[in-house]
Short mmCIF file of C-alpha atoms in Angstrom, two decimals:
data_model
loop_
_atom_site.label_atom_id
_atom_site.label_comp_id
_atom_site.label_asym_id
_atom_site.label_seq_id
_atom_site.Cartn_x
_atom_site.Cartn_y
_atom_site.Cartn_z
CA UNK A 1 0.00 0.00 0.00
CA UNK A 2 1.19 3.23 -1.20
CA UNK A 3 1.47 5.68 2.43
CA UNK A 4 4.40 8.02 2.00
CA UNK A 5 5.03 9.76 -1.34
CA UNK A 6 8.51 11.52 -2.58
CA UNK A 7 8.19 13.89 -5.36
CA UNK A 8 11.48 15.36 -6.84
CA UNK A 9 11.45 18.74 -8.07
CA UNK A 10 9.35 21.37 -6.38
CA UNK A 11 8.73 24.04 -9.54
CA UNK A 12 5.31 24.18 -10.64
CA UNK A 13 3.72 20.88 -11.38
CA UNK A 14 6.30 19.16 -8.42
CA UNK A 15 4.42 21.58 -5.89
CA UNK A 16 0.95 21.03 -7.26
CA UNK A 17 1.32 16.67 -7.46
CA UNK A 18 2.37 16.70 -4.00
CA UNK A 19 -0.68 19.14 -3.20
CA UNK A 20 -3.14 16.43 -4.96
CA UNK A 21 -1.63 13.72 -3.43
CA UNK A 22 -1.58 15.46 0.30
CA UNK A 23 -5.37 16.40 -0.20
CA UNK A 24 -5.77 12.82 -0.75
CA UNK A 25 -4.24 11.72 2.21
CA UNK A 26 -0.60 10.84 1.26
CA UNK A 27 1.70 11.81 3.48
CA UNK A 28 4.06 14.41 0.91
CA UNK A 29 8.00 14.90 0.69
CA UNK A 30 8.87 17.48 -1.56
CA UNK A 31 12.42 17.75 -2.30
CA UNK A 32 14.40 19.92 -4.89
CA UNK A 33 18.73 20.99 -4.35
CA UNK A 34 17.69 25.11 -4.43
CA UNK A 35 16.79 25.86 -0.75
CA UNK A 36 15.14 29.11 -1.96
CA UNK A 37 12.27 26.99 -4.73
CA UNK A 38 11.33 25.08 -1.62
CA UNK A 39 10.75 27.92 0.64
CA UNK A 40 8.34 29.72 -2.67
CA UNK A 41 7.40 26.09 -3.59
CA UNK A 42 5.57 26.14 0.33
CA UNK A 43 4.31 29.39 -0.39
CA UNK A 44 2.74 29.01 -3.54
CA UNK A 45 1.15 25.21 -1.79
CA UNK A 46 0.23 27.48 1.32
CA UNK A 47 -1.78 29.73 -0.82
CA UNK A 48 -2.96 27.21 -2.84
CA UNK A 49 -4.96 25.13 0.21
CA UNK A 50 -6.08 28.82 1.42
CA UNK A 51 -8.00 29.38 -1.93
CA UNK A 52 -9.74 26.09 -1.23
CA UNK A 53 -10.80 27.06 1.66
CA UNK A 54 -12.01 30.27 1.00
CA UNK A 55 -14.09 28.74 -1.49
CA UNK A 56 -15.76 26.28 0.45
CA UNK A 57 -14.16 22.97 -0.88
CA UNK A 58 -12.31 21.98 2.24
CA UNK A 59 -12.67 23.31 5.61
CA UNK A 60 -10.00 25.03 7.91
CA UNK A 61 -9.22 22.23 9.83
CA UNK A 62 -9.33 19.88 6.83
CA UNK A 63 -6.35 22.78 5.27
CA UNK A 64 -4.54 22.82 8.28
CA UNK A 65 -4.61 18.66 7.98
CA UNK A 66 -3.18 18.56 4.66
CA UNK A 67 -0.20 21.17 5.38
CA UNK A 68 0.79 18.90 7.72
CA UNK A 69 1.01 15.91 5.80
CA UNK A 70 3.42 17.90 3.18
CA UNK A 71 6.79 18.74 4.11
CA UNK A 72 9.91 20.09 2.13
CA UNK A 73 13.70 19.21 2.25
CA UNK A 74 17.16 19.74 0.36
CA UNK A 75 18.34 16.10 1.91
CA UNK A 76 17.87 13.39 -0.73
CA UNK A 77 17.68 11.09 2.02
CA UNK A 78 14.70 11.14 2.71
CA UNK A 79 13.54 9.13 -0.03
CA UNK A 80 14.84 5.91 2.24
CA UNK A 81 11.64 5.96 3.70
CA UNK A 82 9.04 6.62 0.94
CA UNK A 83 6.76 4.10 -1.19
CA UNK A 84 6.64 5.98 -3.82
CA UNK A 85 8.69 8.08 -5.81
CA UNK A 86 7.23 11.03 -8.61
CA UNK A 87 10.01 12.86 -10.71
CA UNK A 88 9.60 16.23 -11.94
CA UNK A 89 12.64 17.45 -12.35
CA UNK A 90 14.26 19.30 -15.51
CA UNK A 91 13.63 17.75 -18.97
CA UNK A 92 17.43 16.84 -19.08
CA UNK A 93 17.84 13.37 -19.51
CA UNK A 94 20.98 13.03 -17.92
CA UNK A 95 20.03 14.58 -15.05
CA UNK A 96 16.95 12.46 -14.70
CA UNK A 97 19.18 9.03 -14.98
CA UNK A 98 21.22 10.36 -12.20
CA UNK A 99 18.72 11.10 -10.05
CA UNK A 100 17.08 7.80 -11.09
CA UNK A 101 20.51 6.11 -10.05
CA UNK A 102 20.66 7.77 -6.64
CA UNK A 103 17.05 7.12 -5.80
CA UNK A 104 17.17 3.77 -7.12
CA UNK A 105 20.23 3.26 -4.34
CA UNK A 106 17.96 5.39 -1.52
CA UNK A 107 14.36 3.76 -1.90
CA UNK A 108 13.13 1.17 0.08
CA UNK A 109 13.30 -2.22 -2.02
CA UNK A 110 9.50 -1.91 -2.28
CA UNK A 111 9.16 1.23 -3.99
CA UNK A 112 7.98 2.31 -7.38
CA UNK A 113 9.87 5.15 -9.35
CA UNK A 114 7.76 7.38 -11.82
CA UNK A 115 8.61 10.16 -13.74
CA UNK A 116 6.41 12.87 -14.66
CA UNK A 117 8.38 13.49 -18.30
CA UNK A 118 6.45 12.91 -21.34
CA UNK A 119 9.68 13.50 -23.56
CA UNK A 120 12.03 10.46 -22.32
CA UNK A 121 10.01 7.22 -21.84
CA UNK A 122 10.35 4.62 -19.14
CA UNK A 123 13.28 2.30 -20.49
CA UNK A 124 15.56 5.56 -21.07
CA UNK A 125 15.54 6.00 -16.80
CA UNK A 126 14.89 2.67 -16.37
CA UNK A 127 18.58 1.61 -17.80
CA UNK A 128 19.98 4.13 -14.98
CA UNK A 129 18.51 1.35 -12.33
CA UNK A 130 18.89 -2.30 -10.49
CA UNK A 131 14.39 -2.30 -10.55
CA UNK A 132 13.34 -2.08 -13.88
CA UNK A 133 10.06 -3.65 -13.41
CA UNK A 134 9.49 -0.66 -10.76
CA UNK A 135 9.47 2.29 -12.67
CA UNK A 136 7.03 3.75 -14.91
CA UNK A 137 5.64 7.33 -16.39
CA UNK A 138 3.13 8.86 -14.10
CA UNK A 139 2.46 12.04 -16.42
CA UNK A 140 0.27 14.89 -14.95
CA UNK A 141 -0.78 18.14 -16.78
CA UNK A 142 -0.76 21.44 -16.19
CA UNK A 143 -2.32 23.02 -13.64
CA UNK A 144 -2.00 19.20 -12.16
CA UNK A 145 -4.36 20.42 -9.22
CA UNK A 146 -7.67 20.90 -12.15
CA UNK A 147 -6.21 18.46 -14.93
CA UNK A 148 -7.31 15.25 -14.22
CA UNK A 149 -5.98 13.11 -17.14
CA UNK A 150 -2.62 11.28 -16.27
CA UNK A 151 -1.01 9.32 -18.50
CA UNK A 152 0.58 5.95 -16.97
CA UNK A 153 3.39 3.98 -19.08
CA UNK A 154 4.90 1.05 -18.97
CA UNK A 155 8.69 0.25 -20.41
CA UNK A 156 9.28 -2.88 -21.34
CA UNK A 157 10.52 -4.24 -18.30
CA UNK A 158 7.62 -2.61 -15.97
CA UNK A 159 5.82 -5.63 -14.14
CA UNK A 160 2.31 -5.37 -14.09
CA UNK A 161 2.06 -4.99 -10.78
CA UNK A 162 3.88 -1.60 -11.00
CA UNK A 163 1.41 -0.48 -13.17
CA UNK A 164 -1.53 -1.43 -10.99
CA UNK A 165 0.01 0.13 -8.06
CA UNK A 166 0.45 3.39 -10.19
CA UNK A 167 -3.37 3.34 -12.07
CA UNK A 168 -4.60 2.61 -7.87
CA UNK A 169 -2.99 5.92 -6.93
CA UNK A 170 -3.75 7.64 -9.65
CA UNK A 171 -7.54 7.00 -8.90
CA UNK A 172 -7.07 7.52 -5.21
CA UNK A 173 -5.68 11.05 -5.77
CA UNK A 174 -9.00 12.14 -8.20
CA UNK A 175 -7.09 11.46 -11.33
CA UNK A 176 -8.27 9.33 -14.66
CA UNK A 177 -5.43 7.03 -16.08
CA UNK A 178 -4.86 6.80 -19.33
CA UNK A 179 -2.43 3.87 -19.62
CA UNK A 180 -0.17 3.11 -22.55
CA UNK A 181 0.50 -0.31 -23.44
CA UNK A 182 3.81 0.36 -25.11
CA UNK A 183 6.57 3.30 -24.87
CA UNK A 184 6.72 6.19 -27.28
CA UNK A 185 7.99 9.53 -26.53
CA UNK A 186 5.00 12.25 -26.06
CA UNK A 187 2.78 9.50 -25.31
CA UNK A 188 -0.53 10.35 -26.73
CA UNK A 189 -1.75 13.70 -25.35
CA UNK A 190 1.10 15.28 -26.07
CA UNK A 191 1.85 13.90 -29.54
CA UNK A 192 -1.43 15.01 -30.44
CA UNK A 193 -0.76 18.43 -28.73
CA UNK A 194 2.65 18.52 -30.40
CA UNK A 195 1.54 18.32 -34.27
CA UNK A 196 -0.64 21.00 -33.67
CA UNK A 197 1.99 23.54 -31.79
CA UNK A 198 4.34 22.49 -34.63
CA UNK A 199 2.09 23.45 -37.13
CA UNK A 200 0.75 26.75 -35.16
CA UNK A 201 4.59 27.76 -35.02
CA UNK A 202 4.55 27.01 -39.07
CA UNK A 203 2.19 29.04 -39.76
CA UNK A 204 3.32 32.19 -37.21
CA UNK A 205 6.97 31.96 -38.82
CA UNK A 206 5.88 31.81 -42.18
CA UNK A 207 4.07 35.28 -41.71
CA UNK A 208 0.49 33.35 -42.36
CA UNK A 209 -1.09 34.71 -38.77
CA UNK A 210 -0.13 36.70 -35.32
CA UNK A 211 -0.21 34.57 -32.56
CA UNK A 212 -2.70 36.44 -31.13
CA UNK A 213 -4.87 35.31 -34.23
CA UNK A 214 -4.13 31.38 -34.32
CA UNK A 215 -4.59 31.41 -30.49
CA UNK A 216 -8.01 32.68 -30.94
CA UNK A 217 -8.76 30.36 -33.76
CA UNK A 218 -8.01 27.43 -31.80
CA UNK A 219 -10.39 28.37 -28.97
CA UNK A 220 -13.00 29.91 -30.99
CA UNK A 221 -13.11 27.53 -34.02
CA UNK A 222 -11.85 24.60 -32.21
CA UNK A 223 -13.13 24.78 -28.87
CA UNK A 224 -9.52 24.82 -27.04
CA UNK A 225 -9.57 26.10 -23.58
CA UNK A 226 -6.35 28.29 -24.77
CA UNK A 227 -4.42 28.40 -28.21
CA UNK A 228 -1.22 27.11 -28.35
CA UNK A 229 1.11 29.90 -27.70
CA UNK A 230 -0.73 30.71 -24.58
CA UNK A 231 -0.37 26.85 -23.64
CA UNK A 232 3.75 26.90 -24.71
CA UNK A 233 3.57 29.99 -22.41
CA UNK A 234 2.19 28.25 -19.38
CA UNK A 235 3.83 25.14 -19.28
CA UNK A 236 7.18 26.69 -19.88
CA UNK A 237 8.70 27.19 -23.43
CA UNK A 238 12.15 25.70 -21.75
CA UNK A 239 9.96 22.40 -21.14
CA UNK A 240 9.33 21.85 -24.90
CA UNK A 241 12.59 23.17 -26.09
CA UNK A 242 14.84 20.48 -23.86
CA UNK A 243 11.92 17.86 -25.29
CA UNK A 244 11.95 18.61 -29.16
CA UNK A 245 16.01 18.69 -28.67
CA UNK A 246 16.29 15.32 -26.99
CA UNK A 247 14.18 13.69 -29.87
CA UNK A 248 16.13 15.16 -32.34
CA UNK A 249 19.39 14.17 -30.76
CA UNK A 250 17.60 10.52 -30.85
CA UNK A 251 16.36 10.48 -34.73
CA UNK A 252 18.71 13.01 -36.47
CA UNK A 253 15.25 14.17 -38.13
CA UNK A 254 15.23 18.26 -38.68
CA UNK A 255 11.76 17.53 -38.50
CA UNK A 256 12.10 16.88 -34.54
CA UNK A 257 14.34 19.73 -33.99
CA UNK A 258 13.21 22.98 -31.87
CA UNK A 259 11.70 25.71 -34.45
CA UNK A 260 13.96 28.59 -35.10
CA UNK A 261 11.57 30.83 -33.01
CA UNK A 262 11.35 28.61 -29.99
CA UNK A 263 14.92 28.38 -30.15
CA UNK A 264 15.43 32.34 -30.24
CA UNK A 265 12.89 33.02 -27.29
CA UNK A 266 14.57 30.44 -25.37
CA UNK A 267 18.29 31.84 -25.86
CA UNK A 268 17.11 35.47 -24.97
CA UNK A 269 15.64 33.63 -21.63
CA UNK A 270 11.73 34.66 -22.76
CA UNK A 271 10.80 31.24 -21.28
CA UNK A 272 6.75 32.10 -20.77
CA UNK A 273 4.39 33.37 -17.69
CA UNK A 274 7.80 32.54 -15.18
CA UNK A 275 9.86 34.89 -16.91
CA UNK A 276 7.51 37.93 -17.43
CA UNK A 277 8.06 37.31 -21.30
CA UNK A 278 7.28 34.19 -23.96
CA UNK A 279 5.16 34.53 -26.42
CA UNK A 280 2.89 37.57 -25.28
CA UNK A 281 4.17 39.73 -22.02
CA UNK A 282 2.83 39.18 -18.69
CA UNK A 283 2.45 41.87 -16.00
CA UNK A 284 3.22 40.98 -12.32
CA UNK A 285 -0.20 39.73 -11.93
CA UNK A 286 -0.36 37.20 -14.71
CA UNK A 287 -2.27 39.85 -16.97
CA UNK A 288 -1.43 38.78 -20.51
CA UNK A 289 -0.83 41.55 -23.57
CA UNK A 290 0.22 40.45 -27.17
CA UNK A 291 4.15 41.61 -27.96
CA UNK A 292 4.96 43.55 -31.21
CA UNK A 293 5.12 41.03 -34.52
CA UNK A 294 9.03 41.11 -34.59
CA UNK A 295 10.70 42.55 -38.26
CA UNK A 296 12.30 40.32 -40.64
CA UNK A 297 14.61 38.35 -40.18
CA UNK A 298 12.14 37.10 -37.76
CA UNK A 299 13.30 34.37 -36.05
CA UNK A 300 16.70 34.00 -36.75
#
């Protein structure tokens, strides 16, 4: 039975799956190396609950229950004690295998290791361990405190059991599984999101539409809750930079490398809503305005 839950990396979606899986009754160790993430990362969880309760879904003393079943450390060591393991670190993959190595040395014998990447699939951080049959994908989306889809897959060494244990906490913490039979990198949501940011970026660098304009097709025409820009801006433009460069380093396709316009905002550090500037500009309350169409060359 899954009881105490270890989740690597405490940016954004690191904070919010240990929030889900407090609220659910897990007891929560979030742990990232940067002392000062963890003390925002508590913050932002803090103020999180607080909204909840202001609204009416949990009480006070129901809040108060599930800050106390979260707490935050720097010390890698305390993943000796944990069931379960969740990864959301940086889309680097060599920095995921390490970490997968030093958990894999650190967990109880018991305990299943996930990793919240949709761009490197089981068997790549897998390979970095003595369990393969113990680790899987347990992919959330963003916000992963209102998305409820997860996506759980299987390498080719993950036992079946592992992946029962996995879909089991996925339901217990409010989520739907979606589980994949076989590995592929993207997995399905985002391969589906994926052709249609490439071909949103296609059409904004070939001078066919603003972004403004093929964001508001795809939730006007299309029904999307937000277009893709505004998505890209969101998650993190970083995030699908380091993804679209790790496939390409895999096939050698141009076809899989990062667009010449990701690639610019990223190297100018205009990584989305984090960094005040992505694709539009964001105020210092989230309030989104569109950025002046850049001159040819345009993204060069």
């Amino acid at each position: 039975m899954i009881d105490r839950i270890l989740v690597v990396g405490a940016g954004a979606m690191g904070s919010q799956i240990s929030l889900v899986c407090a609220l659910a009754g897990h007891r929560v160790t979030l742990y990232d190396i940067d002392a000062d993430r963890l003390t925002a990362a508590h913050g932002d969880i803090a103020e999180l609950v607080a909204g909840r309760v202001h609204k009416g879904r949990i009480s006070a003393g129901e809040g108060e229950a599930t800050l106390s079943r979260i707490e935050v450390t720097s010390e890698l060591d305390a993943a000796r004690t944990v069931d379960y393991v969740v990864e959301a670190a940086v889309e680097q993959l060599d920095v995921k295998r390490e970490l997968f190595a030093r958990l894999d040395a650190l967990v109880p014998e018991h305990a299943i290791l996930a990793s919240n990447s949709s761009g490197f699939v089981p068997s790549q951080l897998a390979e970095a361990t003595q369990r393969q049959d113990r680790v899987c994908n347990l992919h959330f989306f963003n916000p992963a405190m209102v998305m409820t889809c997860v996506e759980v897959v299987r390498g080719p060494q993950t036992s079946d059991a592992t992946i029962d244990v996995t879909v089991a906490l996925a339901e217990r913490i409010g989520k739907t599984p979606v589980v994949l039979d076989r590995e592929i990198p993207g997995f399905v949501a985002n391969r589906i999101l994926g052709a249609v940011r490439d071909e949103a970026i296609s059409l904004l660098e070939g001078d066919f539409a603003s972004v403004e304009a093929i964001d508001t097709a795809c939730r006007t025409a299309l029904g999307y809750p937000m277009g893709p820009f505004e998505l890209m801006d969101l998650t993190g433009i970083d995030i699908g930079y380091f993804t679209k460069r790790a496939r390409f380093a895999e096939s050698g396709d141009p076809a899989d490398a990062p667009s010449r316009s990701v690639t610019a905002l990223v190297e100018r550090g205009e990584l989305g809503r984090k960094s005040g500037l992505g694709w539009y500009a964001y105020t210092a309350d989230g309030t989104k305005t569109p950025r002046p169409r850049p001159q040819e060359p345009t993204w060069t």
